[in-house]
mmCIF file of N, CA and C and ligand atoms in Angstrom:
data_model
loop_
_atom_site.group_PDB
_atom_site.id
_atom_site.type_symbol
_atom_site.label_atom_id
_atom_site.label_comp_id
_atom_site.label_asym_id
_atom_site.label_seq_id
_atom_site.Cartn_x
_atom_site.Cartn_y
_atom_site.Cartn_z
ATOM 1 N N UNK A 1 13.898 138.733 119.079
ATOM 2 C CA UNK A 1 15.333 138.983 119.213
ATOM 3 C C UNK A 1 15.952 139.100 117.834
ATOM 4 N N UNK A 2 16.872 140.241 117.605
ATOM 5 C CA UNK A 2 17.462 140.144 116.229
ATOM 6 C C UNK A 2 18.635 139.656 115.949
ATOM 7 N N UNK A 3 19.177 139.153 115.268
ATOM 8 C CA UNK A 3 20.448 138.248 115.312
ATOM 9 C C UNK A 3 21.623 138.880 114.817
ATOM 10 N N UNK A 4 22.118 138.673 114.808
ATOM 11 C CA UNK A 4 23.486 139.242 114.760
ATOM 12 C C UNK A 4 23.791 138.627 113.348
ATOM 13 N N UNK A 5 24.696 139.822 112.568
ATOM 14 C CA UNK A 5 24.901 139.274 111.368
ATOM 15 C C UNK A 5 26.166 138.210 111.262
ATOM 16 N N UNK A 6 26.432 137.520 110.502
ATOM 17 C CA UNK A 6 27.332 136.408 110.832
ATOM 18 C C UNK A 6 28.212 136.184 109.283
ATOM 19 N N UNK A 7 29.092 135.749 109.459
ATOM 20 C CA UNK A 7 30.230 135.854 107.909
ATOM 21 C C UNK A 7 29.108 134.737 106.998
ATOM 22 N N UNK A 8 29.690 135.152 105.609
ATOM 23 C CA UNK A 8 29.094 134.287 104.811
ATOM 24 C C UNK A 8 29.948 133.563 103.611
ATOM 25 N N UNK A 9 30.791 132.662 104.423
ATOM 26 C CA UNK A 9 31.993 131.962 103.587
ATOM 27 C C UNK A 9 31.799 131.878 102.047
ATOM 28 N N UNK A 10 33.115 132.261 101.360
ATOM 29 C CA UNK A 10 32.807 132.379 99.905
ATOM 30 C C UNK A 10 34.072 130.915 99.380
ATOM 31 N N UNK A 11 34.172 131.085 98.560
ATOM 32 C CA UNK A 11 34.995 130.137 97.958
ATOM 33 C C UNK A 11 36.695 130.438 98.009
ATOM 34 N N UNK A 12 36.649 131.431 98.398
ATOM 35 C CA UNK A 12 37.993 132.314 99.051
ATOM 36 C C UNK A 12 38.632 132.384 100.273
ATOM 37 N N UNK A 13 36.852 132.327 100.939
ATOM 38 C CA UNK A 13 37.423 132.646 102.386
ATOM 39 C C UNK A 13 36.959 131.007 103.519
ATOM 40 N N UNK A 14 36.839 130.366 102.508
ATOM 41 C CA UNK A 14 36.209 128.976 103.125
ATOM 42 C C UNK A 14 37.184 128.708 103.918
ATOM 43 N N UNK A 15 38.662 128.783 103.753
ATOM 44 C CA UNK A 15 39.891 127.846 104.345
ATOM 45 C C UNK A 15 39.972 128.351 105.490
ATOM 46 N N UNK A 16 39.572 129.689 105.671
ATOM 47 C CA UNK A 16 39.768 131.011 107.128
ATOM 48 C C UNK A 16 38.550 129.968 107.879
ATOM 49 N N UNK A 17 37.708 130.111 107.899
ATOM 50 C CA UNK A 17 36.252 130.096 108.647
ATOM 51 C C UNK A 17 36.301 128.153 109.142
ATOM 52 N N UNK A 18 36.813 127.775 107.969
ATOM 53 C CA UNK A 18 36.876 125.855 108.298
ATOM 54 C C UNK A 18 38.133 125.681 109.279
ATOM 55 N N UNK A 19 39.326 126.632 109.286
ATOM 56 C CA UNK A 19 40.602 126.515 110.553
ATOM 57 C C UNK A 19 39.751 127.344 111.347
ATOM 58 N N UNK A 20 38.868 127.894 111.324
ATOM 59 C CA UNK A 20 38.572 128.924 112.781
ATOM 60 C C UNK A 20 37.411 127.701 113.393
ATOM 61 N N UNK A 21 36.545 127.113 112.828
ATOM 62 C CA UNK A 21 35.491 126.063 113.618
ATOM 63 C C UNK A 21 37.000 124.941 114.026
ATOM 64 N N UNK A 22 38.074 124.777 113.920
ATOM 65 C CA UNK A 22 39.022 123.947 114.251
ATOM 66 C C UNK A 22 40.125 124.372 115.376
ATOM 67 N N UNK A 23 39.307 125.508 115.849
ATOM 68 C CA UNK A 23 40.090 126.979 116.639
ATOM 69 C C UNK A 23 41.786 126.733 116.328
ATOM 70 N N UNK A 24 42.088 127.300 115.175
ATOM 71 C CA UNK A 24 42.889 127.444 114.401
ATOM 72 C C UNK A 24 42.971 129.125 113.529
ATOM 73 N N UNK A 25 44.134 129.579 113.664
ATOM 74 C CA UNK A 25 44.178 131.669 113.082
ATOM 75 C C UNK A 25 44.988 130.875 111.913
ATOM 76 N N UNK A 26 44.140 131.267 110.693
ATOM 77 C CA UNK A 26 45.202 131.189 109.291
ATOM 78 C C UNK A 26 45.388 132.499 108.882
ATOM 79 N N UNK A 27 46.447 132.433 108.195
ATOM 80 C CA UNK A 27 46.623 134.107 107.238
ATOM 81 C C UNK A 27 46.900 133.310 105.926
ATOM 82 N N UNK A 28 46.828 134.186 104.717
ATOM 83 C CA UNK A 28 47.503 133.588 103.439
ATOM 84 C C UNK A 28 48.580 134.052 103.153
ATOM 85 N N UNK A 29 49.491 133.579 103.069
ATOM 86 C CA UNK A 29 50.480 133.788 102.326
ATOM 87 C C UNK A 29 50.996 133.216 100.627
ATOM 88 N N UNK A 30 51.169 134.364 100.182
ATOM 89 C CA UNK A 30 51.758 134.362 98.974
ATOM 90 C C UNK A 30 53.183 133.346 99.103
ATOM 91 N N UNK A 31 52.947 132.455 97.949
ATOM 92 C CA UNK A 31 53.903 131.484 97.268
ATOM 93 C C UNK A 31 54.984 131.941 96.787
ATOM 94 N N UNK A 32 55.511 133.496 96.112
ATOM 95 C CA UNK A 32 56.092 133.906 95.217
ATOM 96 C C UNK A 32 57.274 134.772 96.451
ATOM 97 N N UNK A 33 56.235 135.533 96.843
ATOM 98 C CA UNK A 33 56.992 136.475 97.891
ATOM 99 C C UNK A 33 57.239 136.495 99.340
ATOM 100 N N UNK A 34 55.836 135.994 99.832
ATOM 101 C CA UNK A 34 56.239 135.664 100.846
ATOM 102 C C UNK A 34 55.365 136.102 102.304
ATOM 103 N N UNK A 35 54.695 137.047 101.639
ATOM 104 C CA UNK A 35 54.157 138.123 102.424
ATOM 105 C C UNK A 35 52.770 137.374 102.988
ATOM 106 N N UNK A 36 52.512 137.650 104.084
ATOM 107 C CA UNK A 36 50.744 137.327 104.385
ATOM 108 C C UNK A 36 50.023 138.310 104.084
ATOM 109 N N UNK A 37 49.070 137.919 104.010
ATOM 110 C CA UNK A 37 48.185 139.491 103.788
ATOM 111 C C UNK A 37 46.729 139.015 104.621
ATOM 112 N N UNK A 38 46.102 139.577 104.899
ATOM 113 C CA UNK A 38 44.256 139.421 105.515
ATOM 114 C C UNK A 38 43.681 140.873 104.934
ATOM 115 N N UNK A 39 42.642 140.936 104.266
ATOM 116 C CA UNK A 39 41.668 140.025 103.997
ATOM 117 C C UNK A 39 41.570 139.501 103.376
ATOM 118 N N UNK A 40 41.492 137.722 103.060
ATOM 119 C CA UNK A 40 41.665 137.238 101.700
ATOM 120 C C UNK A 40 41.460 137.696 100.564
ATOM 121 N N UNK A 41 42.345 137.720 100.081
ATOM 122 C CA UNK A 41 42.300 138.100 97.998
ATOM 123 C C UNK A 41 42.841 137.177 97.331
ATOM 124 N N UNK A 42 42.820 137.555 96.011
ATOM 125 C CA UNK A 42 42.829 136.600 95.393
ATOM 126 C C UNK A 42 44.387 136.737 94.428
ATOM 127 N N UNK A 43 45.078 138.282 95.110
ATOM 128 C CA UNK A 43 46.283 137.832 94.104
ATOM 129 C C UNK A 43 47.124 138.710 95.130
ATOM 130 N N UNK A 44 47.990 138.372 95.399
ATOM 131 C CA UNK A 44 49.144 139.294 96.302
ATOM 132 C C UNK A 44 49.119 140.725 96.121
ATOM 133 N N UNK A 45 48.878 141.566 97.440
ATOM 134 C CA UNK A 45 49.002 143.139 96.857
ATOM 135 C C UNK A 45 50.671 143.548 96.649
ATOM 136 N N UNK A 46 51.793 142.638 96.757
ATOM 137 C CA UNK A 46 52.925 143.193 97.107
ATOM 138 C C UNK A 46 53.302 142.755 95.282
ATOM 139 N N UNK A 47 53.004 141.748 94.679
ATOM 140 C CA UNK A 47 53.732 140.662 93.601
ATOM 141 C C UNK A 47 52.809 140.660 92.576
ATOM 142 N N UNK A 48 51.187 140.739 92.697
ATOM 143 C CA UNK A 48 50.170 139.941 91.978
ATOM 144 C C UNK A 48 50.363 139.053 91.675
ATOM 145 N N UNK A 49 50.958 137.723 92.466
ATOM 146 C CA UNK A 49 50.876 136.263 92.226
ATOM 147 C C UNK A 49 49.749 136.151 92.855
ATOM 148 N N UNK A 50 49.177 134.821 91.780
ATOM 149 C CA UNK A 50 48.213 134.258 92.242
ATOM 150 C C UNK A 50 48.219 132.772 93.270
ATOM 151 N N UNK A 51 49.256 132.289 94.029
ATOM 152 C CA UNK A 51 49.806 131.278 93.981
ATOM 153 C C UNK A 51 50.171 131.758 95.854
ATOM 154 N N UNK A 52 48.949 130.865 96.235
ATOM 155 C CA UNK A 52 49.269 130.967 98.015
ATOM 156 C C UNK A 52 48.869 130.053 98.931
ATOM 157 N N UNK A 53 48.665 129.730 100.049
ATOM 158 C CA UNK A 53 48.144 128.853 100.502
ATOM 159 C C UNK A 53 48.281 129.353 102.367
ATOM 160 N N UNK A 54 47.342 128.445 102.952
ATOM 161 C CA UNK A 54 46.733 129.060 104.467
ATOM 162 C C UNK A 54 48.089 128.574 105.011
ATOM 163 N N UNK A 55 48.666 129.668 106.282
ATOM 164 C CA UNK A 55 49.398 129.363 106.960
ATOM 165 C C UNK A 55 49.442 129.513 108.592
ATOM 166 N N UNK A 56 49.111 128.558 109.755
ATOM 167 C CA UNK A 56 48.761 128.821 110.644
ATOM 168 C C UNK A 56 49.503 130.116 111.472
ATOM 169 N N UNK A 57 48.956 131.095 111.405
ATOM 170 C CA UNK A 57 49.433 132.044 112.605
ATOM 171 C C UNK A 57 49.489 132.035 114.274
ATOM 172 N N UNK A 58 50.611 132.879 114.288
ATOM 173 C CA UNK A 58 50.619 133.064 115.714
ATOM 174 C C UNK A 58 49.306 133.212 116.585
ATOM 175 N N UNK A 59 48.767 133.860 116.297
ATOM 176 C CA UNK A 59 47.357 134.444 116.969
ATOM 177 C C UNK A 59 48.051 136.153 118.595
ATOM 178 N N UNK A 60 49.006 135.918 117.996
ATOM 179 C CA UNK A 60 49.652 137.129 118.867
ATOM 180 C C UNK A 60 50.035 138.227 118.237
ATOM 181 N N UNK A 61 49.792 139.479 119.044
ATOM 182 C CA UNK A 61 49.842 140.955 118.662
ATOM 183 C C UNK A 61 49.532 142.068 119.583
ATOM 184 N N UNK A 62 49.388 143.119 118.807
ATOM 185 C CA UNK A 62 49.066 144.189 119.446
ATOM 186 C C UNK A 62 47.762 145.045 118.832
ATOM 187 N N UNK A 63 47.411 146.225 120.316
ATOM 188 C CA UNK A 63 46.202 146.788 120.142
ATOM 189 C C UNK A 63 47.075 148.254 118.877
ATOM 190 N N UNK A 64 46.624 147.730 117.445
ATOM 191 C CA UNK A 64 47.004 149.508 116.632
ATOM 192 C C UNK A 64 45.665 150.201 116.925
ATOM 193 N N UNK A 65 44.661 149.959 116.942
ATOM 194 C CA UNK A 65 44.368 150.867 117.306
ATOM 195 C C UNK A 65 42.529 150.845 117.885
ATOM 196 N N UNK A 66 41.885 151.647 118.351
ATOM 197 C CA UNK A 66 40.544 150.613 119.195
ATOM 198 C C UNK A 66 39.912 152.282 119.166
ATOM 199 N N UNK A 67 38.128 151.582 119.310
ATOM 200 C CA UNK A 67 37.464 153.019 119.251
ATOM 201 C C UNK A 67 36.648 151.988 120.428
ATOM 202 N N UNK A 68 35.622 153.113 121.253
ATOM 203 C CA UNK A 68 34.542 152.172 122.359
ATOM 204 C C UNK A 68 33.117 153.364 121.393
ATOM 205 N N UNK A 69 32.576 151.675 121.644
ATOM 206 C CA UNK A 69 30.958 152.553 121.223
ATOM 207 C C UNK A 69 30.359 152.364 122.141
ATOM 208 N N UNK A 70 29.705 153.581 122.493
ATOM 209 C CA UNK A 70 28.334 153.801 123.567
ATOM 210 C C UNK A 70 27.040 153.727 122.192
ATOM 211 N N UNK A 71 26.979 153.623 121.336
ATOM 212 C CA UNK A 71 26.174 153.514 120.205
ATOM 213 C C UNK A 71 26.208 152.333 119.416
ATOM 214 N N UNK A 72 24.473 151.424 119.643
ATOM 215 C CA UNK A 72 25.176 150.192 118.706
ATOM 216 C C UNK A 72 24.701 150.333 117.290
ATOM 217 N N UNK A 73 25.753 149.808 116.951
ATOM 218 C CA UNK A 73 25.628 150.070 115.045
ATOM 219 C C UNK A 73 24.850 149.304 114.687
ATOM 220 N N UNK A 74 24.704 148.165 115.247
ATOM 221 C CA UNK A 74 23.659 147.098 114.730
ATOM 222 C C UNK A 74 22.362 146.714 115.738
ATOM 223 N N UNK A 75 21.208 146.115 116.052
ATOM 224 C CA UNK A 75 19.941 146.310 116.715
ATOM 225 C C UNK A 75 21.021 144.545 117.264
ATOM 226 N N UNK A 76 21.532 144.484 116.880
ATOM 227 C CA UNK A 76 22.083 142.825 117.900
ATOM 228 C C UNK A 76 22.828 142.999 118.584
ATOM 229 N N UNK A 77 23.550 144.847 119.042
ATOM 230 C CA UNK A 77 24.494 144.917 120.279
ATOM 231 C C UNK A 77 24.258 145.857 120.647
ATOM 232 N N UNK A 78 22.267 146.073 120.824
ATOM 233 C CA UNK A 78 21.861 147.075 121.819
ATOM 234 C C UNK A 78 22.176 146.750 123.324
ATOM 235 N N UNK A 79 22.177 145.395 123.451
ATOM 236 C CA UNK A 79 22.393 145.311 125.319
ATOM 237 C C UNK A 79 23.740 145.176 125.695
ATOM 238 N N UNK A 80 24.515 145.435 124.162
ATOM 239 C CA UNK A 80 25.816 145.088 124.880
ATOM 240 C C UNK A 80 26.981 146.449 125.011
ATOM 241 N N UNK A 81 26.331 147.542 124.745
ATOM 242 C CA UNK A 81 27.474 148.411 124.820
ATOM 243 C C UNK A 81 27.421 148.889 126.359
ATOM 244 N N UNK A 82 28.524 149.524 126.507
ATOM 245 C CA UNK A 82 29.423 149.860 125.069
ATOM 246 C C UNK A 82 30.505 148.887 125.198
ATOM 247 N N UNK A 83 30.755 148.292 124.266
ATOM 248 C CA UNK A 83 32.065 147.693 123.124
ATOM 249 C C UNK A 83 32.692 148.376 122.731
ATOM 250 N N UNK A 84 34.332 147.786 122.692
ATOM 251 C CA UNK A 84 35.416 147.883 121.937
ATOM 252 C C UNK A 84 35.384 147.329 120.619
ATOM 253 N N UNK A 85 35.697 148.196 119.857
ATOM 254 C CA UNK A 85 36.042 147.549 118.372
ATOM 255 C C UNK A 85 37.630 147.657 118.164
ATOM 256 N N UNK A 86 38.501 146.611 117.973
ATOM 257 C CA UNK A 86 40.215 146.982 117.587
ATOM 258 C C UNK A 86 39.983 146.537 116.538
ATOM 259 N N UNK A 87 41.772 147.473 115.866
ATOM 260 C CA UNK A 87 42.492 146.697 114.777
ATOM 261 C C UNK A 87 43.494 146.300 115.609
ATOM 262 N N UNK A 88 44.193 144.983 115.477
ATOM 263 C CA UNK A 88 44.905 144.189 115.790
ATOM 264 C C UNK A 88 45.603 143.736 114.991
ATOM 265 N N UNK A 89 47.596 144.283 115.556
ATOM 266 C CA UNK A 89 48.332 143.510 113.986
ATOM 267 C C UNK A 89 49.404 142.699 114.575
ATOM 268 N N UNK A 90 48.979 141.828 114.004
ATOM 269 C CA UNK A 90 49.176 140.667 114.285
ATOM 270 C C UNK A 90 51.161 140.717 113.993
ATOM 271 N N UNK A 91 51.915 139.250 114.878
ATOM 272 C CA UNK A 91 52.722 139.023 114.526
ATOM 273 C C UNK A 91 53.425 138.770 113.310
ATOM 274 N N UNK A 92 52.494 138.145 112.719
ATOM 275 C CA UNK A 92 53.217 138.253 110.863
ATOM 276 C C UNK A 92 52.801 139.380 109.966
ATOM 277 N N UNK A 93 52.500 140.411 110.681
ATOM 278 C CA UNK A 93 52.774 141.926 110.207
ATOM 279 C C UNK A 93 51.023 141.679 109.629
ATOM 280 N N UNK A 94 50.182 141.684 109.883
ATOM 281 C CA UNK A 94 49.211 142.267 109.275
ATOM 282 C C UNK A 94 47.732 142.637 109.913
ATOM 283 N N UNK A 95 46.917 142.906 109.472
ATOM 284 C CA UNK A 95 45.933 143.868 110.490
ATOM 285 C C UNK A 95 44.471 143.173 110.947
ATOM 286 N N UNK A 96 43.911 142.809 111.860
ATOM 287 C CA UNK A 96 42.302 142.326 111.612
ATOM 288 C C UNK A 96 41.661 143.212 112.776
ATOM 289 N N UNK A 97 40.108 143.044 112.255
ATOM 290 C CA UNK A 97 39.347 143.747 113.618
ATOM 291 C C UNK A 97 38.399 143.035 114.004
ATOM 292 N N UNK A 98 38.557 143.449 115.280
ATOM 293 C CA UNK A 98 37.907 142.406 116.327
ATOM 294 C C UNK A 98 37.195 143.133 117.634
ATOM 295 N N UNK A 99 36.245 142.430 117.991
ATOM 296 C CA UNK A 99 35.592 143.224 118.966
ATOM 297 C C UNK A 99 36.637 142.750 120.152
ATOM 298 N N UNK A 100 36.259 143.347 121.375
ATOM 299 C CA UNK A 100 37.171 143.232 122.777
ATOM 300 C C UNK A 100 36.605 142.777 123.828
ATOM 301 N N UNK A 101 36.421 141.841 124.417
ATOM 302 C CA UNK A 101 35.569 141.193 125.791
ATOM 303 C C UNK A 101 35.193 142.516 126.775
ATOM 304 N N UNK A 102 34.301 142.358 127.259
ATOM 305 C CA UNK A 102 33.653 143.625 128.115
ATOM 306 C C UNK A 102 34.854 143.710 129.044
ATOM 307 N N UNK A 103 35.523 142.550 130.082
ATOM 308 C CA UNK A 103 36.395 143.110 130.670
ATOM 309 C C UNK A 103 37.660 143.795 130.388
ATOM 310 N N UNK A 104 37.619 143.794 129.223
ATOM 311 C CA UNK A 104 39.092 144.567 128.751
ATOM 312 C C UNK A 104 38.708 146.320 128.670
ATOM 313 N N UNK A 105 38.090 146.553 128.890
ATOM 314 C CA UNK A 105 37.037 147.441 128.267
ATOM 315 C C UNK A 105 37.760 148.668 129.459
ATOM 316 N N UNK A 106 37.998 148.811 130.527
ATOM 317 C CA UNK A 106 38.937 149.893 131.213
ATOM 318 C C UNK A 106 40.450 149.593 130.843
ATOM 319 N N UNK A 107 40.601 148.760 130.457
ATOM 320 C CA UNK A 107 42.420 148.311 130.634
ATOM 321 C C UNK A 107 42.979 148.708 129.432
ATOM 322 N N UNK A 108 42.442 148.827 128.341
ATOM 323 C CA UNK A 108 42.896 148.662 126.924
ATOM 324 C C UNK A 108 43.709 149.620 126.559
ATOM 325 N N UNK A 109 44.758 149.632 125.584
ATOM 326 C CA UNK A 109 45.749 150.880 125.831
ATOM 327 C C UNK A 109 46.120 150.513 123.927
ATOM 328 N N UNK A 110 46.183 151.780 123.156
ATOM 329 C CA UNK A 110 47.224 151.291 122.050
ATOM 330 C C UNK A 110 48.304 150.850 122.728
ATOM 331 N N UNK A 111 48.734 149.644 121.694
ATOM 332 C CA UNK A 111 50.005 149.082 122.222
ATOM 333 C C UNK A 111 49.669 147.298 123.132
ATOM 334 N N UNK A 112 48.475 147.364 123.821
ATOM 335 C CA UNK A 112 48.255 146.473 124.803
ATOM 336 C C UNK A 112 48.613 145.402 123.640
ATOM 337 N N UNK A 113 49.239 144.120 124.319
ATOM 338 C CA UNK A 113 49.279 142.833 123.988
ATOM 339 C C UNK A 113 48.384 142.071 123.732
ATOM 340 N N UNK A 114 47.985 141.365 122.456
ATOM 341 C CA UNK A 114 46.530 140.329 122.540
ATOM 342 C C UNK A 114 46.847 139.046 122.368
ATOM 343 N N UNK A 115 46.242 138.261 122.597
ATOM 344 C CA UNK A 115 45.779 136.932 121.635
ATOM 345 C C UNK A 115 44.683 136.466 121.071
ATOM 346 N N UNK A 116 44.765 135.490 120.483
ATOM 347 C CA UNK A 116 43.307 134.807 119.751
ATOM 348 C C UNK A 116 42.611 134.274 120.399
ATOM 349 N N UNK A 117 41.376 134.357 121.017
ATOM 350 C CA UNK A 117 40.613 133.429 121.128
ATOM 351 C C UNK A 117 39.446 132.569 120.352
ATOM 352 N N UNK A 118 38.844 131.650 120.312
ATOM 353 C CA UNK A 118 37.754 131.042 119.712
ATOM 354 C C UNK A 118 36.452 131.161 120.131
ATOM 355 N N UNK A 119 35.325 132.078 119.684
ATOM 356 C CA UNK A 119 34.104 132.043 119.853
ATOM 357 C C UNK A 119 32.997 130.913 119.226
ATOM 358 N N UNK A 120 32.891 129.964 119.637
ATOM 359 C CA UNK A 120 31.997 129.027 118.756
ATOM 360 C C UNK A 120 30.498 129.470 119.127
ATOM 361 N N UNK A 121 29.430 130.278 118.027
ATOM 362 C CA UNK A 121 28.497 130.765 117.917
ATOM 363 C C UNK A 121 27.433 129.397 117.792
ATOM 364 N N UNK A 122 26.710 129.189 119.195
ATOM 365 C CA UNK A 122 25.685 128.236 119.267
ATOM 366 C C UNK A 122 24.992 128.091 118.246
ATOM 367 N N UNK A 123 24.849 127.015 117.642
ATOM 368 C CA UNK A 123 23.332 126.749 116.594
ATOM 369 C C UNK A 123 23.666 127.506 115.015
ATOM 370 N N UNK A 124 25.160 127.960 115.165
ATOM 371 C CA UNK A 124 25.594 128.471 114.048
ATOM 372 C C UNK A 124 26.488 127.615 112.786
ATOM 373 N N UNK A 125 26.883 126.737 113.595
ATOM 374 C CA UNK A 125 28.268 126.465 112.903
ATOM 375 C C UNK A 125 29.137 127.491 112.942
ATOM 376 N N UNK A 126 29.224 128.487 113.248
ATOM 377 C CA UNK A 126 30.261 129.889 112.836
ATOM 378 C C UNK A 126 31.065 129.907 114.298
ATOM 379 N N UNK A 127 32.801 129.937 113.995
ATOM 380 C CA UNK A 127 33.462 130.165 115.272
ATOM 381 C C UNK A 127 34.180 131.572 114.715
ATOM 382 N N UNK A 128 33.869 132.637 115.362
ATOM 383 C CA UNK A 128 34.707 133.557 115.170
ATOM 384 C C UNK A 128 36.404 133.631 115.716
ATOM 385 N N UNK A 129 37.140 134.059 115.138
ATOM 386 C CA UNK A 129 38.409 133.962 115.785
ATOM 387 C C UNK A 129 38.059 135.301 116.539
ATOM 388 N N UNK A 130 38.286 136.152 117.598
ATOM 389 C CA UNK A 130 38.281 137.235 118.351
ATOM 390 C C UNK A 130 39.714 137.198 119.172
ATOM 391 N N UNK A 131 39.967 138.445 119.629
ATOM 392 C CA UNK A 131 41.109 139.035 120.621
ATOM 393 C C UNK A 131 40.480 139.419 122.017
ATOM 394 N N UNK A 132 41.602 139.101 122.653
ATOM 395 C CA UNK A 132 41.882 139.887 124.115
ATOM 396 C C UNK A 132 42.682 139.977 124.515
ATOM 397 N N UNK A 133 42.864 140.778 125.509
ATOM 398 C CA UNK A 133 44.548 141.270 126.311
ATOM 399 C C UNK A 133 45.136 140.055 126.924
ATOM 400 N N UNK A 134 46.556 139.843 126.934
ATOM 401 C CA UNK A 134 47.128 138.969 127.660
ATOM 402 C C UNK A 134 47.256 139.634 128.943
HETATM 403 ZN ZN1 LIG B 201 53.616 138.098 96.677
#
């Protein structure tokens, strides 16, 4: 069986991955301005302050925008297509992507409503944060 590739926390993105095993959605927000941003960086794209800290998010949003694969990109989601892949933007204005539970998989609409859920990956330590339709 081949495994599925899995995040590999850096010294950046440790604070994301340690609130997600706590099923907890952080974003960062900048100290200076104000703004969240995902994917962690290391200096504001709006200010270049360096000066931010994790702030629990809503975990609510919408579908911007979703492709379905009948093709798996990786040998660890040959039995599972086809899958949804979204971008999802979130209530404090910013974007993540996330795969989509098989049952959402006829219903899904740009626009559809999501939330966060918590995937805790057996034998991993790794909880992914993921979406689905409300
Ligand atoms: Zn800023």
């Amino acid at each position: 069986m081949i495994s599925r590739p899995l995040p590999v926390p850096t010294a950046l993105t440790e604070g994301f991955w340690a609130a997600a095993r706590e099923h907890q959605l952080v974003l960062q927000r900048c100290d200076e301005c104000g703004r969240f941003r995902h994917y962690p960086q290391e200096r504001c794209p709006e200010c270049t302050s360096a000066a931010w800290r994790w702030i629990p998010a809503s975990g609510r949003g919408f579908v911007y925008t979703y492709t379905r694969s009948d093709q798996p990109f990786h040998p660890a989601w040959a039995d599972r297509t086809p899958y949804l892949v979204a971008t999802v933007e979130l209530e404090e204005g910013v974007r993540m992507v996330s795969d989509l539970p098989p049952e959402d998989t006829d219903r899904v609409q740009i626009g559809s409503r999501v939330e966060v859920f918590f995937d805790d990956l057996p034998g991993t330590g790794v909880t992914l944060p993921r979406f689905r339709l409300t």
